Short mmCIF file of C-alpha atoms in Angstrom, two decimals:
data_model
loop_
_atom_site.label_atom_id
_atom_site.label_comp_id
_atom_site.label_asym_id
_atom_site.label_seq_id
_atom_site.Cartn_x
_atom_site.Cartn_y
_atom_site.Cartn_z
CA MET A 1100 22.47 38.46 86.17
CA LYS A 1101 23.51 35.23 84.48
CA LYS A 1102 20.85 33.32 86.43
CA SER A 1103 18.20 35.85 85.33
CA LEU A 1104 19.21 35.53 81.68
CA MET A 1105 19.15 31.73 81.95
CA ALA A 1106 15.68 31.83 83.54
CA VAL A 1107 14.38 34.04 80.73
CA ALA A 1108 15.88 31.69 78.12
CA LEU A 1109 14.36 28.61 79.77
CA PHE A 1110 10.94 30.30 80.06
CA GLY A 1111 11.06 31.21 76.37
CA ALA A 1112 12.00 27.66 75.43
CA PHE A 1113 9.14 26.14 77.45
CA ALA A 1114 6.70 28.72 76.10
CA GLY A 1115 7.74 27.73 72.57
CA VAL A 1116 7.15 24.05 73.36
CA ALA A 1117 3.71 24.78 74.84
CA HIS A 1118 2.80 26.86 71.81
CA ALA A 1119 3.91 24.11 69.45
CA GLN A 1120 1.75 21.57 71.28
CA THR A 1121 -1.48 23.57 70.96
CA ALA A 1122 -3.05 24.73 67.70
CA VAL A 1123 -6.29 26.70 67.27
CA GLN A 1124 -7.74 27.63 63.89
CA ILE A 1125 -10.49 30.08 62.92
CA TYR A 1126 -12.17 29.17 59.64
CA GLY A 1127 -15.36 29.79 57.73
CA THR A 1128 -17.28 30.24 54.51
CA VAL A 1129 -19.09 33.26 53.07
CA ASP A 1130 -21.47 32.42 50.23
CA ALA A 1131 -24.00 34.80 48.72
CA GLY A 1132 -25.79 35.14 45.42
CA PHE A 1133 -29.00 35.84 43.55
CA ILE A 1134 -31.66 33.13 43.59
CA LYS A 1135 -34.83 32.78 41.53
CA ARG A 1136 -37.34 29.98 42.07
CA SER A 1137 -40.75 29.26 40.56
CA GLY A 1138 -43.43 31.28 42.31
CA GLN A 1139 -40.92 33.52 44.11
CA THR A 1140 -39.38 36.89 43.39
CA LEU A 1141 -35.65 37.32 42.88
CA ASN A 1142 -33.88 37.30 46.25
CA ILE A 1143 -30.42 37.27 47.76
CA GLY A 1144 -29.56 33.96 49.38
CA LYS A 1145 -26.94 31.23 49.54
CA ARG A 1146 -25.84 28.12 47.72
CA ALA A 1147 -23.65 26.73 50.52
CA ALA A 1148 -23.95 26.97 54.29
CA ASN A 1149 -22.30 30.10 55.69
CA THR A 1150 -20.10 29.13 58.61
CA LEU A 1151 -17.81 30.57 61.26
CA GLY A 1152 -15.83 27.91 63.07
CA PHE A 1153 -13.19 27.37 65.72
CA LYS A 1154 -11.23 24.14 65.99
CA GLY A 1155 -8.12 23.10 67.79
CA THR A 1156 -5.90 20.27 68.93
CA GLU A 1157 -3.56 19.78 71.87
CA GLU A 1158 -0.70 17.28 71.84
CA LEU A 1159 -0.95 15.08 74.93
CA GLY A 1160 2.04 12.84 74.18
CA ASN A 1161 2.46 9.27 72.91
CA GLY A 1162 0.49 10.11 69.76
CA LEU A 1163 -2.62 11.19 71.69
CA LYS A 1164 -4.39 14.49 70.94
CA ALA A 1165 -7.26 16.36 72.52
CA LEU A 1166 -9.49 18.17 70.01
CA PHE A 1167 -12.54 20.41 69.82
CA GLN A 1168 -14.66 22.07 67.13
CA LEU A 1169 -17.39 24.73 67.34
CA GLU A 1170 -19.26 25.92 64.24
CA ILE A 1171 -21.81 28.72 63.86
CA ARG A 1172 -24.13 28.92 60.86
CA TYR A 1173 -25.47 32.32 59.71
CA GLU A 1174 -27.44 33.98 56.92
CA PRO A 1175 -25.30 36.00 54.45
CA ASP A 1176 -27.91 38.62 53.52
CA THR A 1177 -28.84 39.64 57.08
CA GLY A 1178 -25.96 38.46 59.26
CA THR A 1179 -28.39 36.68 61.59
CA VAL A 1180 -27.95 33.19 62.96
CA GLU A 1181 -29.25 30.60 60.51
CA VAL A 1182 -33.00 30.02 61.16
CA ALA A 1183 -34.16 31.60 64.40
CA ASN A 1184 -34.85 28.42 66.40
CA ARG A 1185 -31.59 26.64 65.57
CA PRO A 1186 -28.81 26.47 68.18
CA LEU A 1187 -25.93 28.95 68.11
CA PHE A 1188 -23.51 26.16 67.21
CA GLN A 1189 -25.84 24.61 64.65
CA GLY A 1190 -22.94 23.24 62.59
CA GLN A 1191 -21.32 21.32 65.42
CA SER A 1192 -20.01 21.47 68.97
CA ARG A 1193 -17.80 18.50 69.80
CA VAL A 1194 -14.82 17.61 71.99
CA GLY A 1195 -12.81 14.41 71.92
CA LEU A 1196 -9.56 12.48 71.64
CA GLN A 1197 -7.57 11.20 68.66
CA GLY A 1198 -4.82 8.61 68.47
CA ASP A 1199 -3.71 5.43 66.74
CA PHE A 1200 -7.13 3.94 67.61
CA GLY A 1201 -8.94 6.61 65.57
CA MET A 1202 -11.08 9.45 66.92
CA VAL A 1203 -13.82 9.67 69.57
CA ARG A 1204 -16.00 12.76 70.10
CA ILE A 1205 -19.01 13.83 72.18
CA GLY A 1206 -21.53 16.60 71.44
CA ARG A 1207 -23.41 17.70 68.33
CA GLY A 1208 -22.59 17.13 64.66
CA LEU A 1209 -23.40 15.41 61.38
CA THR A 1210 -24.32 11.75 61.69
CA PRO A 1211 -21.81 9.35 60.06
CA TYR A 1212 -24.45 8.34 57.50
CA GLN A 1213 -25.17 11.95 56.49
CA GLU A 1214 -21.52 12.96 56.45
CA THR A 1215 -20.56 10.04 54.22
CA VAL A 1216 -23.45 10.02 51.72
CA GLY A 1217 -23.07 13.75 51.02
CA ALA A 1218 -19.70 13.18 49.35
CA TYR A 1219 -21.27 10.92 46.70
CA GLU A 1220 -23.43 13.45 44.86
CA PRO A 1221 -22.20 16.05 42.33
CA TRP A 1222 -22.90 19.16 44.45
CA HIS A 1223 -20.59 17.72 47.15
CA SER A 1224 -23.24 17.87 49.93
CA LEU A 1225 -24.08 21.56 49.53
CA PRO A 1226 -27.59 22.35 50.87
CA THR A 1227 -28.63 24.17 47.68
CA PRO A 1228 -31.91 22.97 46.05
CA ALA A 1229 -29.89 22.56 42.85
CA GLY A 1230 -28.11 19.65 44.51
CA PHE A 1231 -29.50 16.27 45.54
CA TYR A 1232 -28.07 15.74 49.02
CA THR A 1233 -30.85 17.04 51.25
CA ASP A 1234 -33.71 15.17 49.54
CA LEU A 1235 -33.20 12.65 46.75
CA THR A 1236 -29.84 11.21 47.84
CA VAL A 1237 -31.32 10.33 51.26
CA ALA A 1238 -34.82 9.45 49.91
CA GLY A 1239 -36.40 12.25 51.96
CA TYR A 1240 -35.03 10.86 55.24
CA ASN A 1241 -34.77 13.00 58.42
CA SER A 1242 -32.08 12.12 60.98
CA ALA A 1243 -33.63 14.26 63.73
CA PRO A 1244 -37.47 14.21 63.49
CA LEU A 1245 -37.96 15.11 67.17
CA ASP A 1246 -36.01 18.36 66.86
CA PRO A 1247 -37.91 21.67 66.60
CA ALA A 1248 -39.52 22.47 63.25
CA GLY A 1249 -36.99 24.13 60.95
CA SER A 1250 -33.99 22.49 62.59
CA GLY A 1251 -31.37 20.82 60.45
CA ASN A 1252 -32.37 17.27 59.56
CA ASN A 1253 -28.89 15.75 59.30
CA ARG A 1254 -27.33 16.34 62.73
CA TRP A 1255 -27.63 14.86 66.21
CA SER A 1256 -27.22 16.50 69.58
CA ASN A 1257 -26.33 14.48 72.71
CA ALA A 1258 -24.34 11.94 70.73
CA PHE A 1259 -21.07 9.96 70.78
CA TRP A 1260 -18.95 9.40 67.62
CA TYR A 1261 -16.20 6.98 66.67
CA ASN A 1262 -14.12 7.24 63.45
CA SER A 1263 -11.52 4.62 62.64
CA PRO A 1264 -8.17 5.60 61.08
CA ALA A 1265 -8.64 6.67 57.45
CA ASN A 1266 -6.63 3.80 55.93
CA LEU A 1267 -7.85 0.97 58.11
CA TRP A 1268 -7.38 -2.39 56.34
CA GLY A 1269 -5.96 -1.04 53.09
CA GLY A 1270 -8.35 1.78 52.27
CA PHE A 1271 -11.35 1.02 54.48
CA GLN A 1272 -12.71 3.40 57.09
CA VAL A 1273 -15.62 2.81 59.46
CA ASN A 1274 -17.63 5.45 61.31
CA ALA A 1275 -20.30 5.09 63.98
CA ALA A 1276 -22.43 7.23 66.28
CA VAL A 1277 -25.10 6.67 68.89
CA ALA A 1278 -27.30 9.31 70.52
CA THR A 1279 -29.20 9.36 73.80
CA LYS A 1280 -33.00 9.32 73.93
CA GLU A 1281 -33.08 12.95 75.11
CA ASN A 1282 -35.51 15.32 73.42
CA THR A 1283 -33.99 18.65 72.42
CA GLY A 1284 -37.14 20.58 73.42
CA LEU A 1285 -40.09 22.15 71.58
CA ALA A 1286 -40.31 19.12 69.30
CA THR A 1287 -42.77 18.79 66.46
CA ALA A 1288 -45.70 16.50 67.26
CA ILE A 1289 -45.47 13.39 65.11
CA VAL A 1290 -48.76 11.54 64.78
CA GLY A 1291 -47.31 8.34 63.32
CA ASN A 1292 -49.59 5.36 64.00
CA GLY A 1293 -51.42 7.33 66.69
CA THR A 1294 -54.10 9.98 66.30
CA ALA A 1295 -54.10 13.77 66.46
CA ALA A 1296 -55.60 13.50 69.96
CA ALA A 1297 -53.15 10.81 71.05
CA PRO A 1298 -50.02 11.09 68.89
CA GLN A 1299 -47.47 8.32 68.96
CA TYR A 1300 -44.79 10.96 69.66
CA PRO A 1301 -46.35 13.96 71.45
CA VAL A 1302 -44.54 17.27 71.77
CA GLY A 1303 -41.54 16.85 74.05
CA ALA A 1304 -41.44 13.05 73.70
CA GLU A 1305 -38.17 11.18 74.08
CA ALA A 1306 -36.93 8.78 71.45
CA SER A 1307 -38.46 5.30 71.45
CA ALA A 1308 -34.97 3.84 70.90
CA ASN A 1309 -31.41 5.11 70.90
CA PRO A 1310 -30.65 6.51 67.41
CA PHE A 1311 -27.55 5.04 65.80
CA SER A 1312 -25.68 5.63 62.55
CA LEU A 1313 -23.03 3.61 60.68
CA SER A 1314 -21.01 4.16 57.53
CA ALA A 1315 -18.09 2.51 55.79
CA THR A 1316 -15.98 3.76 52.88
CA TYR A 1317 -13.37 2.19 50.65
CA ASN A 1318 -10.92 4.29 48.62
CA ASN A 1319 -8.55 2.78 46.08
CA GLY A 1320 -7.01 5.18 43.54
CA PRO A 1321 -9.67 6.40 41.09
CA ALA A 1322 -12.49 4.39 42.73
CA SER A 1323 -14.43 4.93 45.94
CA ALA A 1324 -17.43 3.16 47.47
CA MET A 1325 -19.62 3.64 50.54
CA PHE A 1326 -22.37 1.98 52.52
CA GLY A 1327 -24.40 3.75 55.19
CA TYR A 1328 -27.19 2.71 57.55
CA GLU A 1329 -29.08 4.74 60.14
CA ARG A 1330 -32.04 4.45 62.51
CA ASN A 1331 -33.41 7.69 63.93
CA ALA A 1332 -35.25 8.54 67.16
CA ILE A 1333 -38.64 7.33 65.88
CA GLU A 1334 -37.12 4.15 64.42
CA THR A 1335 -37.24 5.16 60.77
CA LYS A 1336 -34.46 3.30 58.95
CA VAL A 1337 -32.44 4.25 55.86
CA TRP A 1338 -29.56 2.70 53.93
CA THR A 1339 -27.51 3.84 50.94
CA LEU A 1340 -25.00 2.31 48.57
CA GLY A 1341 -22.79 4.73 46.64
CA GLY A 1342 -19.80 4.79 44.36
CA ILE A 1343 -17.45 7.16 42.54
CA ILE A 1344 -15.08 6.36 39.70
CA ALA A 1345 -12.67 8.65 37.84
CA PRO A 1346 -12.03 7.06 34.39
CA VAL A 1347 -9.76 10.01 33.56
CA GLN A 1348 -8.12 12.54 35.83
CA ASP A 1349 -10.63 15.37 35.45
CA LEU A 1350 -13.86 13.36 35.22
CA LYS A 1351 -15.76 11.86 38.17
CA LEU A 1352 -18.85 9.67 37.72
CA MET A 1353 -20.99 8.89 40.77
CA ALA A 1354 -24.15 7.06 41.75
CA THR A 1355 -26.23 6.35 44.87
CA TYR A 1356 -29.17 4.06 45.62
CA THR A 1357 -31.21 4.56 48.81
CA ARG A 1358 -34.09 2.87 50.64
CA GLN A 1359 -36.06 4.42 53.52
CA ASP A 1360 -38.47 2.48 55.76
CA ARG A 1361 -40.95 4.40 57.97
CA GLY A 1362 -42.75 1.24 59.07
CA HIS A 1363 -42.67 2.20 62.77
CA THR A 1364 -44.72 5.38 62.24
CA ALA A 1365 -46.43 5.11 58.83
CA ALA A 1366 -49.46 2.83 58.70
CA PHE A 1367 -49.54 2.78 54.90
CA ASN A 1368 -46.92 2.98 52.13
CA PRO A 1369 -43.94 3.28 54.48
CA ARG A 1370 -41.12 2.75 51.99
CA THR A 1371 -39.33 5.18 49.71
CA LYS A 1372 -36.58 4.40 47.25
CA ALA A 1373 -34.35 6.84 45.38
CA TRP A 1374 -31.37 6.93 43.07
CA VAL A 1375 -29.08 9.65 41.74
CA LEU A 1376 -26.57 9.64 38.88
CA GLY A 1377 -24.05 12.46 38.70
CA ALA A 1378 -20.83 13.70 37.17
CA THR A 1379 -18.27 16.46 37.59
CA TYR A 1380 -15.74 17.50 34.95
CA ALA A 1381 -12.86 19.90 35.60
CA MET A 1382 -11.65 22.15 32.77
CA GLY A 1383 -8.75 24.26 33.96
CA PRO A 1384 -10.09 26.61 36.66
CA GLY A 1385 -13.69 25.61 35.85
CA LYS A 1386 -15.81 22.61 36.79
CA VAL A 1387 -19.11 21.38 35.33
CA LEU A 1388 -21.62 19.66 37.64
CA ALA A 1389 -24.53 17.56 36.37
CA GLY A 1390 -27.00 15.11 37.84
CA TYR A 1391 -30.33 13.35 37.44
CA GLY A 1392 -32.30 11.47 40.07
CA GLN A 1393 -35.65 10.05 41.11
CA LYS A 1394 -37.40 9.55 44.45
CA HIS A 1395 -40.36 7.14 44.59
CA PRO A 1396 -42.44 6.90 47.80
CA ASP A 1397 -44.81 3.91 47.84
CA GLY A 1398 -48.20 4.87 46.43
CA ALA A 1399 -47.07 8.31 45.26
CA ALA A 1400 -45.71 9.94 42.13
CA LYS A 1401 -42.01 9.75 41.31
CA THR A 1402 -40.19 13.00 42.01
CA LYS A 1403 -37.69 13.68 39.22
CA GLN A 1404 -34.84 16.19 39.28
CA PHE A 1405 -32.31 17.35 36.70
CA SER A 1406 -29.59 19.82 37.64
CA LEU A 1407 -26.70 21.51 35.86
CA GLY A 1408 -24.07 23.78 37.40
CA TYR A 1409 -20.73 25.45 36.78
CA GLU A 1410 -18.02 26.64 39.17
CA TYR A 1411 -15.09 28.91 38.19
CA SER A 1412 -12.20 29.21 40.63
CA LEU A 1413 -10.66 32.67 40.94
CA SER A 1414 -8.23 31.30 43.54
CA LYS A 1415 -7.88 28.34 45.90
CA ARG A 1416 -10.38 30.00 48.25
CA THR A 1417 -12.81 31.84 45.97
CA TYR A 1418 -15.06 30.63 43.17
CA LEU A 1419 -18.02 31.88 41.17
CA TYR A 1420 -20.99 29.60 40.50
CA VAL A 1421 -24.18 29.30 38.47
CA ASP A 1422 -26.84 26.57 38.73
CA ALA A 1423 -30.08 25.61 37.01
CA SER A 1424 -32.39 22.88 38.25
CA ARG A 1425 -35.86 21.47 37.54
CA LYS A 1426 -37.71 19.34 40.10
CA LYS A 1427 -40.97 17.74 38.93
CA ASP A 1428 -43.83 15.90 40.69
CA ILE A 1429 -42.82 17.03 44.18
CA THR A 1430 -44.92 15.24 46.82
CA THR A 1431 -45.92 16.08 50.39
CA ALA A 1432 -45.34 13.87 53.43
CA ALA A 1433 -48.84 12.47 52.83
CA GLY A 1434 -47.87 11.38 49.30
CA LEU A 1435 -49.94 14.06 47.54
CA LEU A 1436 -48.62 16.40 44.86
CA ALA A 1437 -47.31 19.62 46.35
CA ASN A 1438 -48.41 23.05 45.15
CA PRO A 1439 -46.51 23.90 43.03
CA SER A 1440 -45.49 20.35 42.11
CA THR A 1441 -42.82 21.53 39.65
CA VAL A 1442 -40.13 24.01 40.70
CA ASN A 1443 -37.37 25.58 38.59
CA HIS A 1444 -34.38 26.92 40.53
CA TYR A 1445 -31.65 29.28 39.30
CA ASP A 1446 -28.77 30.84 41.20
CA VAL A 1447 -25.57 32.77 40.56
CA GLY A 1448 -23.09 33.91 43.19
CA VAL A 1449 -19.69 33.82 44.83
CA ASN A 1450 -18.21 31.56 47.53
CA HIS A 1451 -15.17 32.45 49.64
CA SER A 1452 -13.57 30.29 52.33
CA PHE A 1453 -11.04 31.41 54.93
#
């Protein structure tokens, strides 16, 4: 009897240790609101990406951890997976190890360049058209041009990541990723310097070089700076310098400057430059967002955007928002004015994270 009780006690103790060494978290975001854009009727949509994620770590001893993260993206108004041809785990699907050396991961996720530059614009990398992250901040750059049409343009599949410790060398952090040349299937035909009959990158083509992405950040009290550089699968290159300063506790001022070079695929006017100035100001539970930026492709009109937004926190996990934005002289990939070339965007909604 005593042996049985001791066995039960030991089993419970070991079970407790095993449980303490493994942690799995379910998390996500639900964002929905009313959106009105020029030339469109009022519709229900989103300001932020709606996510359902699973992440976990396992203690392996001596400061080493195994980790994984899976993230689904979905549409709030229909409950369907975000854009029909995107993968189930559009957000990310990565597994790796973490220790004193930093973190290494393999799978699919944001490139280091995209992940870093998104933090230096006032809409904190939200994909809403009211923000600047998906177009002006990156000068119209696409990280994954060989992915199917409609796929996210800021993530890589079949890639390897390294992130240094966050406070390397007194506030510096470096991040890097490299992807294989694999094509993800059903790729868009990119004519480039070829012809429609003989495109430089036909449907299903592999990359002409291994894509790679680098970023570095420096954080020191109220100031932060970043530099990012990336070359994608068709050898388009982009770099960005960015900075944030908080002159007072509740005010953040930020700026980015970006250059894109499509010289490998564009026979004429391959370069695009862009800059964005932004600010956020917290007032109790509320926060004002504001920004202005320009994107100037060679030989084309300058796209100009002004945006203003407001967020009101009901709790740590829930906030209401309203945005207004005007984007003028929008150009196509060929450098011609789009139709319409000026778009006004308005939204109001609620965001909840769990």
